Coordinates of C-alpha atoms and ligand atoms in Angstrom, one line a residue:
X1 CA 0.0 0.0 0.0
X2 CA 2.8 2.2 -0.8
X3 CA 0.5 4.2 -2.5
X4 CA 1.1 8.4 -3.3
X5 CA -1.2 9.5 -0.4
X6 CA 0.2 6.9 2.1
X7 CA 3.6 8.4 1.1
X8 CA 2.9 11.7 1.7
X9 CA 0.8 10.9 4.9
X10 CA 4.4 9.3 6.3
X11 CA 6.1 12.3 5.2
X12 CA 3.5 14.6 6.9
X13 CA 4.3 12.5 9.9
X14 CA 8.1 13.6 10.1
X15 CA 9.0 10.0 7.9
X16 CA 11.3 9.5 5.1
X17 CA 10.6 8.4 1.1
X18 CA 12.3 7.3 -1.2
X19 CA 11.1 8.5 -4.3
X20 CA 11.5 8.1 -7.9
X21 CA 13.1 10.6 -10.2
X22 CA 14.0 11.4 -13.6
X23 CA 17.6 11.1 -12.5
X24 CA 18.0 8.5 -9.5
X25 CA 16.1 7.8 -6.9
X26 CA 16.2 10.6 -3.9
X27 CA 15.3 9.8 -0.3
X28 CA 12.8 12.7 0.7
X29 CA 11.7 14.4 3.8
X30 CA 9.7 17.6 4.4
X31 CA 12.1 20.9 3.3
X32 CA 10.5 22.7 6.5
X33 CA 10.7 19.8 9.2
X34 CA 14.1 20.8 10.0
X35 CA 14.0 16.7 12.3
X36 CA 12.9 15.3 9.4
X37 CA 15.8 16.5 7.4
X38 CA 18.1 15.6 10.4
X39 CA 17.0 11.9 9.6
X40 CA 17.3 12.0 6.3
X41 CA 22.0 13.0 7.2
X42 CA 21.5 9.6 9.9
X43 CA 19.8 7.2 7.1
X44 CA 22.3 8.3 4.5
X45 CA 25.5 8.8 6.9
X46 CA 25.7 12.1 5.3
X47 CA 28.0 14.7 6.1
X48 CA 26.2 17.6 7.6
X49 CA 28.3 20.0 5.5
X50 CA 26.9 18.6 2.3
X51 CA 23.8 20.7 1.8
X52 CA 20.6 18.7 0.0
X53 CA 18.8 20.0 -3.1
X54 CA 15.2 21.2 -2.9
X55 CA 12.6 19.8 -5.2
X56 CA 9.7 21.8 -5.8
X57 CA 6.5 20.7 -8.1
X58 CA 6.3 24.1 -10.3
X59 CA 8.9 27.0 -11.1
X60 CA 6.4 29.0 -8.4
X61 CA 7.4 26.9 -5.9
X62 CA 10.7 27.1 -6.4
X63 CA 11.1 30.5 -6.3
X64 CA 9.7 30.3 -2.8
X65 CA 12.5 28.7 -1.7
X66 CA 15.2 31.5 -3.3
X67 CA 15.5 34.9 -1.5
X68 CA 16.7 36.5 -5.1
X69 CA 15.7 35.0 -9.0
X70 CA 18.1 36.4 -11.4
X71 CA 17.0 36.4 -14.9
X72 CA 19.6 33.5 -15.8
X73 CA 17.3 31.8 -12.9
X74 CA 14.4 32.3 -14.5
X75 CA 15.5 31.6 -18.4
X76 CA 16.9 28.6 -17.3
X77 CA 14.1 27.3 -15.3
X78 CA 11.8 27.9 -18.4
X79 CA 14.4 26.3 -20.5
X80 CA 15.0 23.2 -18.5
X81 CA 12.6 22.3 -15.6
X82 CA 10.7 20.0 -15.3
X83 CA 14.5 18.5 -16.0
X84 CA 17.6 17.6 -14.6
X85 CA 19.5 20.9 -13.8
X86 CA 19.5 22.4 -10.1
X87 CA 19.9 26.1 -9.4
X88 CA 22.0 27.0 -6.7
X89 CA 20.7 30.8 -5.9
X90 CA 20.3 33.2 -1.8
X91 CA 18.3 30.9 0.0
X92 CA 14.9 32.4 1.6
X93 CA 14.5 32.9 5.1
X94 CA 12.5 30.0 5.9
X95 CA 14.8 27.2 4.7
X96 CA 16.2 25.5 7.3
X97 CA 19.9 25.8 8.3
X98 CA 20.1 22.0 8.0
X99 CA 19.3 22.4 4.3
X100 CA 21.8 24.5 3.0
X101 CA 24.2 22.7 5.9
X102 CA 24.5 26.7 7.2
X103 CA 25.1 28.4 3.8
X104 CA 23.9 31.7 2.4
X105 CA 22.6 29.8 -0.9
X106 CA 19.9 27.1 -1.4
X107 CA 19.8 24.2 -4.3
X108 CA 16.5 23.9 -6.4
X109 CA 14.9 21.9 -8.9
X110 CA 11.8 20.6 -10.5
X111 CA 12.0 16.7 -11.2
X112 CA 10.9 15.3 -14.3
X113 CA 8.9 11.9 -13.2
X114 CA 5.2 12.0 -12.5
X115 CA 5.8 10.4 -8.9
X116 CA 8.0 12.8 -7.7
X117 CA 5.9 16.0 -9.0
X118 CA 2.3 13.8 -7.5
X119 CA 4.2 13.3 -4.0
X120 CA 5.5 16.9 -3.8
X121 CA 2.1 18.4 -4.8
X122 CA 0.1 15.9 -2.2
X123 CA 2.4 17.1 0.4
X124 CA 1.8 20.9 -0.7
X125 CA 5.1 21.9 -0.4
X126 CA 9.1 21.4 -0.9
X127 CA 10.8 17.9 -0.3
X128 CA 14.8 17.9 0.3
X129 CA 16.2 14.9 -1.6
X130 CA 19.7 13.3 -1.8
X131 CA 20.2 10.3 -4.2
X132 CA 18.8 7.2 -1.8
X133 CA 21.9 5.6 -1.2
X134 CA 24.6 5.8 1.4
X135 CA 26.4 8.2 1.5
X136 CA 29.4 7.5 -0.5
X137 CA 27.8 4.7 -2.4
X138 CA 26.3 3.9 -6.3
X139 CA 22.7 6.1 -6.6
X140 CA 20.0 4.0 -6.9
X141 CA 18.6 4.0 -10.3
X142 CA 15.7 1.5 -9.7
X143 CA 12.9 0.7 -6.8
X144 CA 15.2 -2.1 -5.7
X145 CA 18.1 -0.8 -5.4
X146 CA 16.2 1.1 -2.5
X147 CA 14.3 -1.7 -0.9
X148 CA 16.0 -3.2 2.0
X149 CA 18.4 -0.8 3.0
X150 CA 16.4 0.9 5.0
X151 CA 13.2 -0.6 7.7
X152 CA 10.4 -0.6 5.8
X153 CA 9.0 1.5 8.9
X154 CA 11.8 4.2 8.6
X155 CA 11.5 4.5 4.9
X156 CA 8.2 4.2 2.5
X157 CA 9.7 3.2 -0.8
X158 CA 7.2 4.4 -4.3
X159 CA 8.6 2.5 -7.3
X160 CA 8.4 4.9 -10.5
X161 CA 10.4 2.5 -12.3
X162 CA 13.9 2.7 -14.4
X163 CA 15.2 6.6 -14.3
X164 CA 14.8 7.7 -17.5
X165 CA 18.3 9.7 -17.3
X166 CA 20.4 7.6 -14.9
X167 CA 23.4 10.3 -13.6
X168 CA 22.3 13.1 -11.1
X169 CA 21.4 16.5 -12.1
X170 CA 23.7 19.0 -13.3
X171 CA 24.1 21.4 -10.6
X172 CA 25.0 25.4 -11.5
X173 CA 25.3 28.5 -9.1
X174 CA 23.3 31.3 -10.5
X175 CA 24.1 34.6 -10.5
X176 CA 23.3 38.1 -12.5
X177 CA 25.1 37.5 -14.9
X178 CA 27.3 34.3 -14.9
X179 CA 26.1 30.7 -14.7
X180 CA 28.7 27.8 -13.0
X181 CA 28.7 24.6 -12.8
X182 CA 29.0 22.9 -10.0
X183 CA 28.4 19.4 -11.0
X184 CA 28.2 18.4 -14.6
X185 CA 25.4 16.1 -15.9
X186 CA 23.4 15.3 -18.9
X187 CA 22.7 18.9 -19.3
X188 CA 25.9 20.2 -20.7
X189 CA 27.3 24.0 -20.7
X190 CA 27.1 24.4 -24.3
X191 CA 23.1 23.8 -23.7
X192 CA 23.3 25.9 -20.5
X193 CA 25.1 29.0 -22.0
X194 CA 22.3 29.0 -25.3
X195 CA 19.2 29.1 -22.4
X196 CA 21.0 31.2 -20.0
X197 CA 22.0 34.2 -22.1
X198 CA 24.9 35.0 -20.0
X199 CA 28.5 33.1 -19.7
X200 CA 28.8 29.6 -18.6
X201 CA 32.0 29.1 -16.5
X202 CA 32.7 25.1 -16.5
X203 CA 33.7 23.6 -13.4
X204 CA 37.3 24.2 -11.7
X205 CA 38.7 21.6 -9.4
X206 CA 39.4 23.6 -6.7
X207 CA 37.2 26.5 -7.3
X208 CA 34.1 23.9 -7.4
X209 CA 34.8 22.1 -4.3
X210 CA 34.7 24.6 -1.9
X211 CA 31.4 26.2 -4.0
X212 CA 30.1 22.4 -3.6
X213 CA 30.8 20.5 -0.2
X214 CA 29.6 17.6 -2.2
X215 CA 31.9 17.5 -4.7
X216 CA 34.6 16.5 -1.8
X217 CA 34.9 12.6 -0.2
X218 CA 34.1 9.8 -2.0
X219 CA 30.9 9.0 -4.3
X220 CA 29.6 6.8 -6.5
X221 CA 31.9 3.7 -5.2
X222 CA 30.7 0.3 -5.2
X223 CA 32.2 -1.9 -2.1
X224 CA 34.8 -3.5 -4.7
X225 CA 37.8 -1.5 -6.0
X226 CA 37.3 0.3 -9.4
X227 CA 40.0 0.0 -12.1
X228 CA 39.6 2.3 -15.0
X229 CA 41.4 1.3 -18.0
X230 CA 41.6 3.5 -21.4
X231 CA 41.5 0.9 -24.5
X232 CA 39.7 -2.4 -23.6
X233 CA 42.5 -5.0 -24.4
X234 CA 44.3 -3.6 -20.9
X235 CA 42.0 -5.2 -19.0
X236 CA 44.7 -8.1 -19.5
X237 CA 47.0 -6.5 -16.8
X238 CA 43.9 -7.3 -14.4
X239 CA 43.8 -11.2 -14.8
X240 CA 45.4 -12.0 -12.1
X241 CA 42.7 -10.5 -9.5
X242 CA 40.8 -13.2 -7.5
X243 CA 37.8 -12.2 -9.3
X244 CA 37.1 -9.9 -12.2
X245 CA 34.5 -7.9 -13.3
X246 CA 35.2 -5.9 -16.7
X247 CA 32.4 -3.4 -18.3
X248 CA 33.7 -3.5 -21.9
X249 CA 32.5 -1.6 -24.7
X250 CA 29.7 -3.0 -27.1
X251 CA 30.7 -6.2 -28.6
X252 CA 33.8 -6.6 -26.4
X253 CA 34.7 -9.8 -27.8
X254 CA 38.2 -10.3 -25.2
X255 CA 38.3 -13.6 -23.7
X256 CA 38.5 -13.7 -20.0
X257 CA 39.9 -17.1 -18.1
X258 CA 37.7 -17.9 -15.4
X259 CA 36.1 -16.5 -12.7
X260 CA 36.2 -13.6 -14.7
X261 CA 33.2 -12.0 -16.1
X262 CA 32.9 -9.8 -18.9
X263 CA 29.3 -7.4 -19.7
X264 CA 29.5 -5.3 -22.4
X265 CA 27.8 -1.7 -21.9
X266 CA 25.3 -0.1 -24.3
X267 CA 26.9 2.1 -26.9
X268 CA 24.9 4.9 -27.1
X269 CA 25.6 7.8 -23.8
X270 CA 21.9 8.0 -23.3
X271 CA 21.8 4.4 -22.6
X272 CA 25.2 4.0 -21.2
X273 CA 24.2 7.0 -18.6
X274 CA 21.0 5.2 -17.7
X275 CA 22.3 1.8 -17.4
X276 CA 25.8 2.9 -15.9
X277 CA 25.1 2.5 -11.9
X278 CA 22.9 -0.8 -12.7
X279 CA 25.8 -2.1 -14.4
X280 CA 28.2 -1.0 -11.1
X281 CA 26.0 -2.6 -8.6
X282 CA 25.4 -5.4 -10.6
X283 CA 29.1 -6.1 -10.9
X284 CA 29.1 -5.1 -7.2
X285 CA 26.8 -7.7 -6.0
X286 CA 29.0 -10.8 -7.8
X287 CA 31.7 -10.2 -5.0
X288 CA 34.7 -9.6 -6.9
X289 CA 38.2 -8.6 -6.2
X290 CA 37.6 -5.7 -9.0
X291 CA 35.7 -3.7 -11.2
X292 CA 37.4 -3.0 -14.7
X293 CA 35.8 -0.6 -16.7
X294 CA 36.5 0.6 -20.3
X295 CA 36.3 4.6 -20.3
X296 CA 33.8 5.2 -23.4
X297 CA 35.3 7.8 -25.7
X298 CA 32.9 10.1 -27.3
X299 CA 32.0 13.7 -27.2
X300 CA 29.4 15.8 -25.7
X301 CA 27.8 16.3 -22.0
X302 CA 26.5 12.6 -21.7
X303 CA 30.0 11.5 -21.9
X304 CA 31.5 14.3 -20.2
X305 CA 29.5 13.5 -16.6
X306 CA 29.6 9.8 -17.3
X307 CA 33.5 9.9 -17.6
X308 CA 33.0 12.6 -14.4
X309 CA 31.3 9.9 -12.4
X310 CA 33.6 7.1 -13.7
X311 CA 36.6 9.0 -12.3
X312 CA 34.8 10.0 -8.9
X313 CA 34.1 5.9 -8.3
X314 CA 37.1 5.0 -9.1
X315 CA 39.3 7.3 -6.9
X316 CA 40.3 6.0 -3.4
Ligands
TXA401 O1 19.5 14.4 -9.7 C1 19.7 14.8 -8.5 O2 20.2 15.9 -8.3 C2 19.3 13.9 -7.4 C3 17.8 13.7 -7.5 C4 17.3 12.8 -6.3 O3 17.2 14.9 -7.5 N1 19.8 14.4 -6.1 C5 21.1 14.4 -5.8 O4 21.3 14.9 -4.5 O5 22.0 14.0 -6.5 P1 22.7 14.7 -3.8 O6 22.4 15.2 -2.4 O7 23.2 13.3 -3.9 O8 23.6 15.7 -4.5 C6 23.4 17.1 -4.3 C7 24.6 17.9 -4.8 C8 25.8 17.7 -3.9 O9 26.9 17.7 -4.7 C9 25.7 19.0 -3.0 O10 26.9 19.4 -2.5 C10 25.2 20.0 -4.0 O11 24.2 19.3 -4.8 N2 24.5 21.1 -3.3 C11 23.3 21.1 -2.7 N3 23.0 22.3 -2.1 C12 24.0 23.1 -2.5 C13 24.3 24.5 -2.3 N4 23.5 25.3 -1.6 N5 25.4 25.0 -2.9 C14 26.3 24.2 -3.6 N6 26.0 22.9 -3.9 C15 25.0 22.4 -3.3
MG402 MG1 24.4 11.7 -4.0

């Protein structure tokens, strides 16, 4: 009976959902109920310097949650939401510290998956919403990666089915006139910079971590270690692990000795993007010693924040 009113009765109730989006599932609580939010950091084992993003059902709503709306805010919103890009902009006075983990600025987006946008508008008002794993770990892309790793009386789960996207939103501050991105995604710069109007400044290592707590510390990692290799045929150097897991390319036709196993990935990035962390925690769950993965080539955003995630899970 994990129906949407029961889910938004529990979240009423102080409770947690997990919920799906068009990106990966998020584990929601009640933007206001500073507690509630305070048990969304325990389930997740979250940092309580990493602010959460704030997902609102309609640009109206979102603005509520912003003390100042810029025009790039407001181009961009029109351009892109309901979608996959979160605005970073002055928080309003009523968002709780525990939010925006004490800053002066506030993350906000509009979800693209019926679920999401029906549980938000039941509720009547602004659910905070980290990806539904722990922290650290592979997002959930599916309702079952989310069952079981939380009491069922703790967490309500509503399965929306496969995310349509796959990687998490791409996250830009917003000011007057400049746009930066935080965290890429499927939404690119080039696509940001035509909607905006103003510049685009792309992400800068250091720059971007202090402007993004949650760009520091591990993410994305699956329990096994995670090799990156370049060209497929140096997965070779790997076949003396205990146990190998390689994600080739399409076709990948090397011959592993055994245990090894090999799964190819889909070719195109939409489909790589959306299959990527079921792929991770499916090589995950066989146990093994490593995870080799092929680095797709390939140009454009998709790419871009798959190889950006890639990277992340594989650095120890
Ligand atoms: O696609 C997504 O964004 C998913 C779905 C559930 O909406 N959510 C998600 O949340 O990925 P989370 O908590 O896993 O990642 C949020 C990112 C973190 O890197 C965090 O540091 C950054 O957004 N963030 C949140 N609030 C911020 C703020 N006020 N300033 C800068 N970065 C912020
Ligand atoms: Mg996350």
């Amino acid at each position: 009976m994990d129906t949407i009113a029961h889910a938004a009765a529990h979240l009423r109730a102080g409770g947690l959902v997990a919920m799906p989006t068009e990106t990966v599932y998020g584990l929601a609580a009640i933007a206001r109920d500073a507690e509630a939010v305070a048990r969304v950091f325990r389930a997740k084992g979250r940092p309580s310097n990493n602010p959460l993003i704030v997902h609102a059902a309609t640009l109206a709503m979102a603005q509520e949650c912003c003390a100042a709306w810029p025009p790039p805010a407001e181009a961009l919103a029109r351009a892109f939401w309901p979608g996959p890009v979160t605005l970073v902009l002055p928080r309003a006075a009523w968002v709780p510290d525990i939010v925006t983990a004490g800053g002066p600025t506030v993350a906000v987006r509009v979800p693209r998956h019926p679920v999401a946008l029906a549980l938000i508008e039941a509720v009547g008002q602004p659910l905070v919403a980290p990806s539904a794993n722990r922290s650290g770990y592979v997002s959930p892309t599916t309702a079952n990666h989310v069952w079981g790793v939380w009491p069922r009386s703790e967490v309500v789960v509503l399965d929306g089915g496969p995310c349509e996207v796959g990687l998490e939103s791409t996250v830009v501050a917003v000011d007057e006139d400049s746009v930066r991105v935080l965290r890429p995604g499927v939404i690119g710069a080039a696509e940001l910079a035509l909607a905006a109007g103003v510049r685009v400044l792309e992400r800068e290592g250091a720059d971007a971590t202090a402007a993004s707590p949650g760009l520091i510390g591990p993410h994305y990692q699956p329990r096994a270690r995670l090799v990156l290799v370049e060209n497929p045929e140096d997965v070779r150097a790997y076949f003396d692990e205990t146990k190998l897991v390689f994600l080739g390319p399409p076709g990948v036709s090397i011959d592993v000795p055994r245990p090894h196993v090999v799964l190819a990935m889909p070719g195109g990035p939409a489909e790589y993007a959306r299959n990527l962390y079921g792929m991770l925690r499916g090589a995950d769950a066989m146990e093994p010693s490593a995870i080799v993965v092929s680095v797709p080539g390939g140009a454009g955003a998709v790419w871009d924040a798959v190889r950006e995630r890639l990277a992340r899970a594989a650095s120890r």
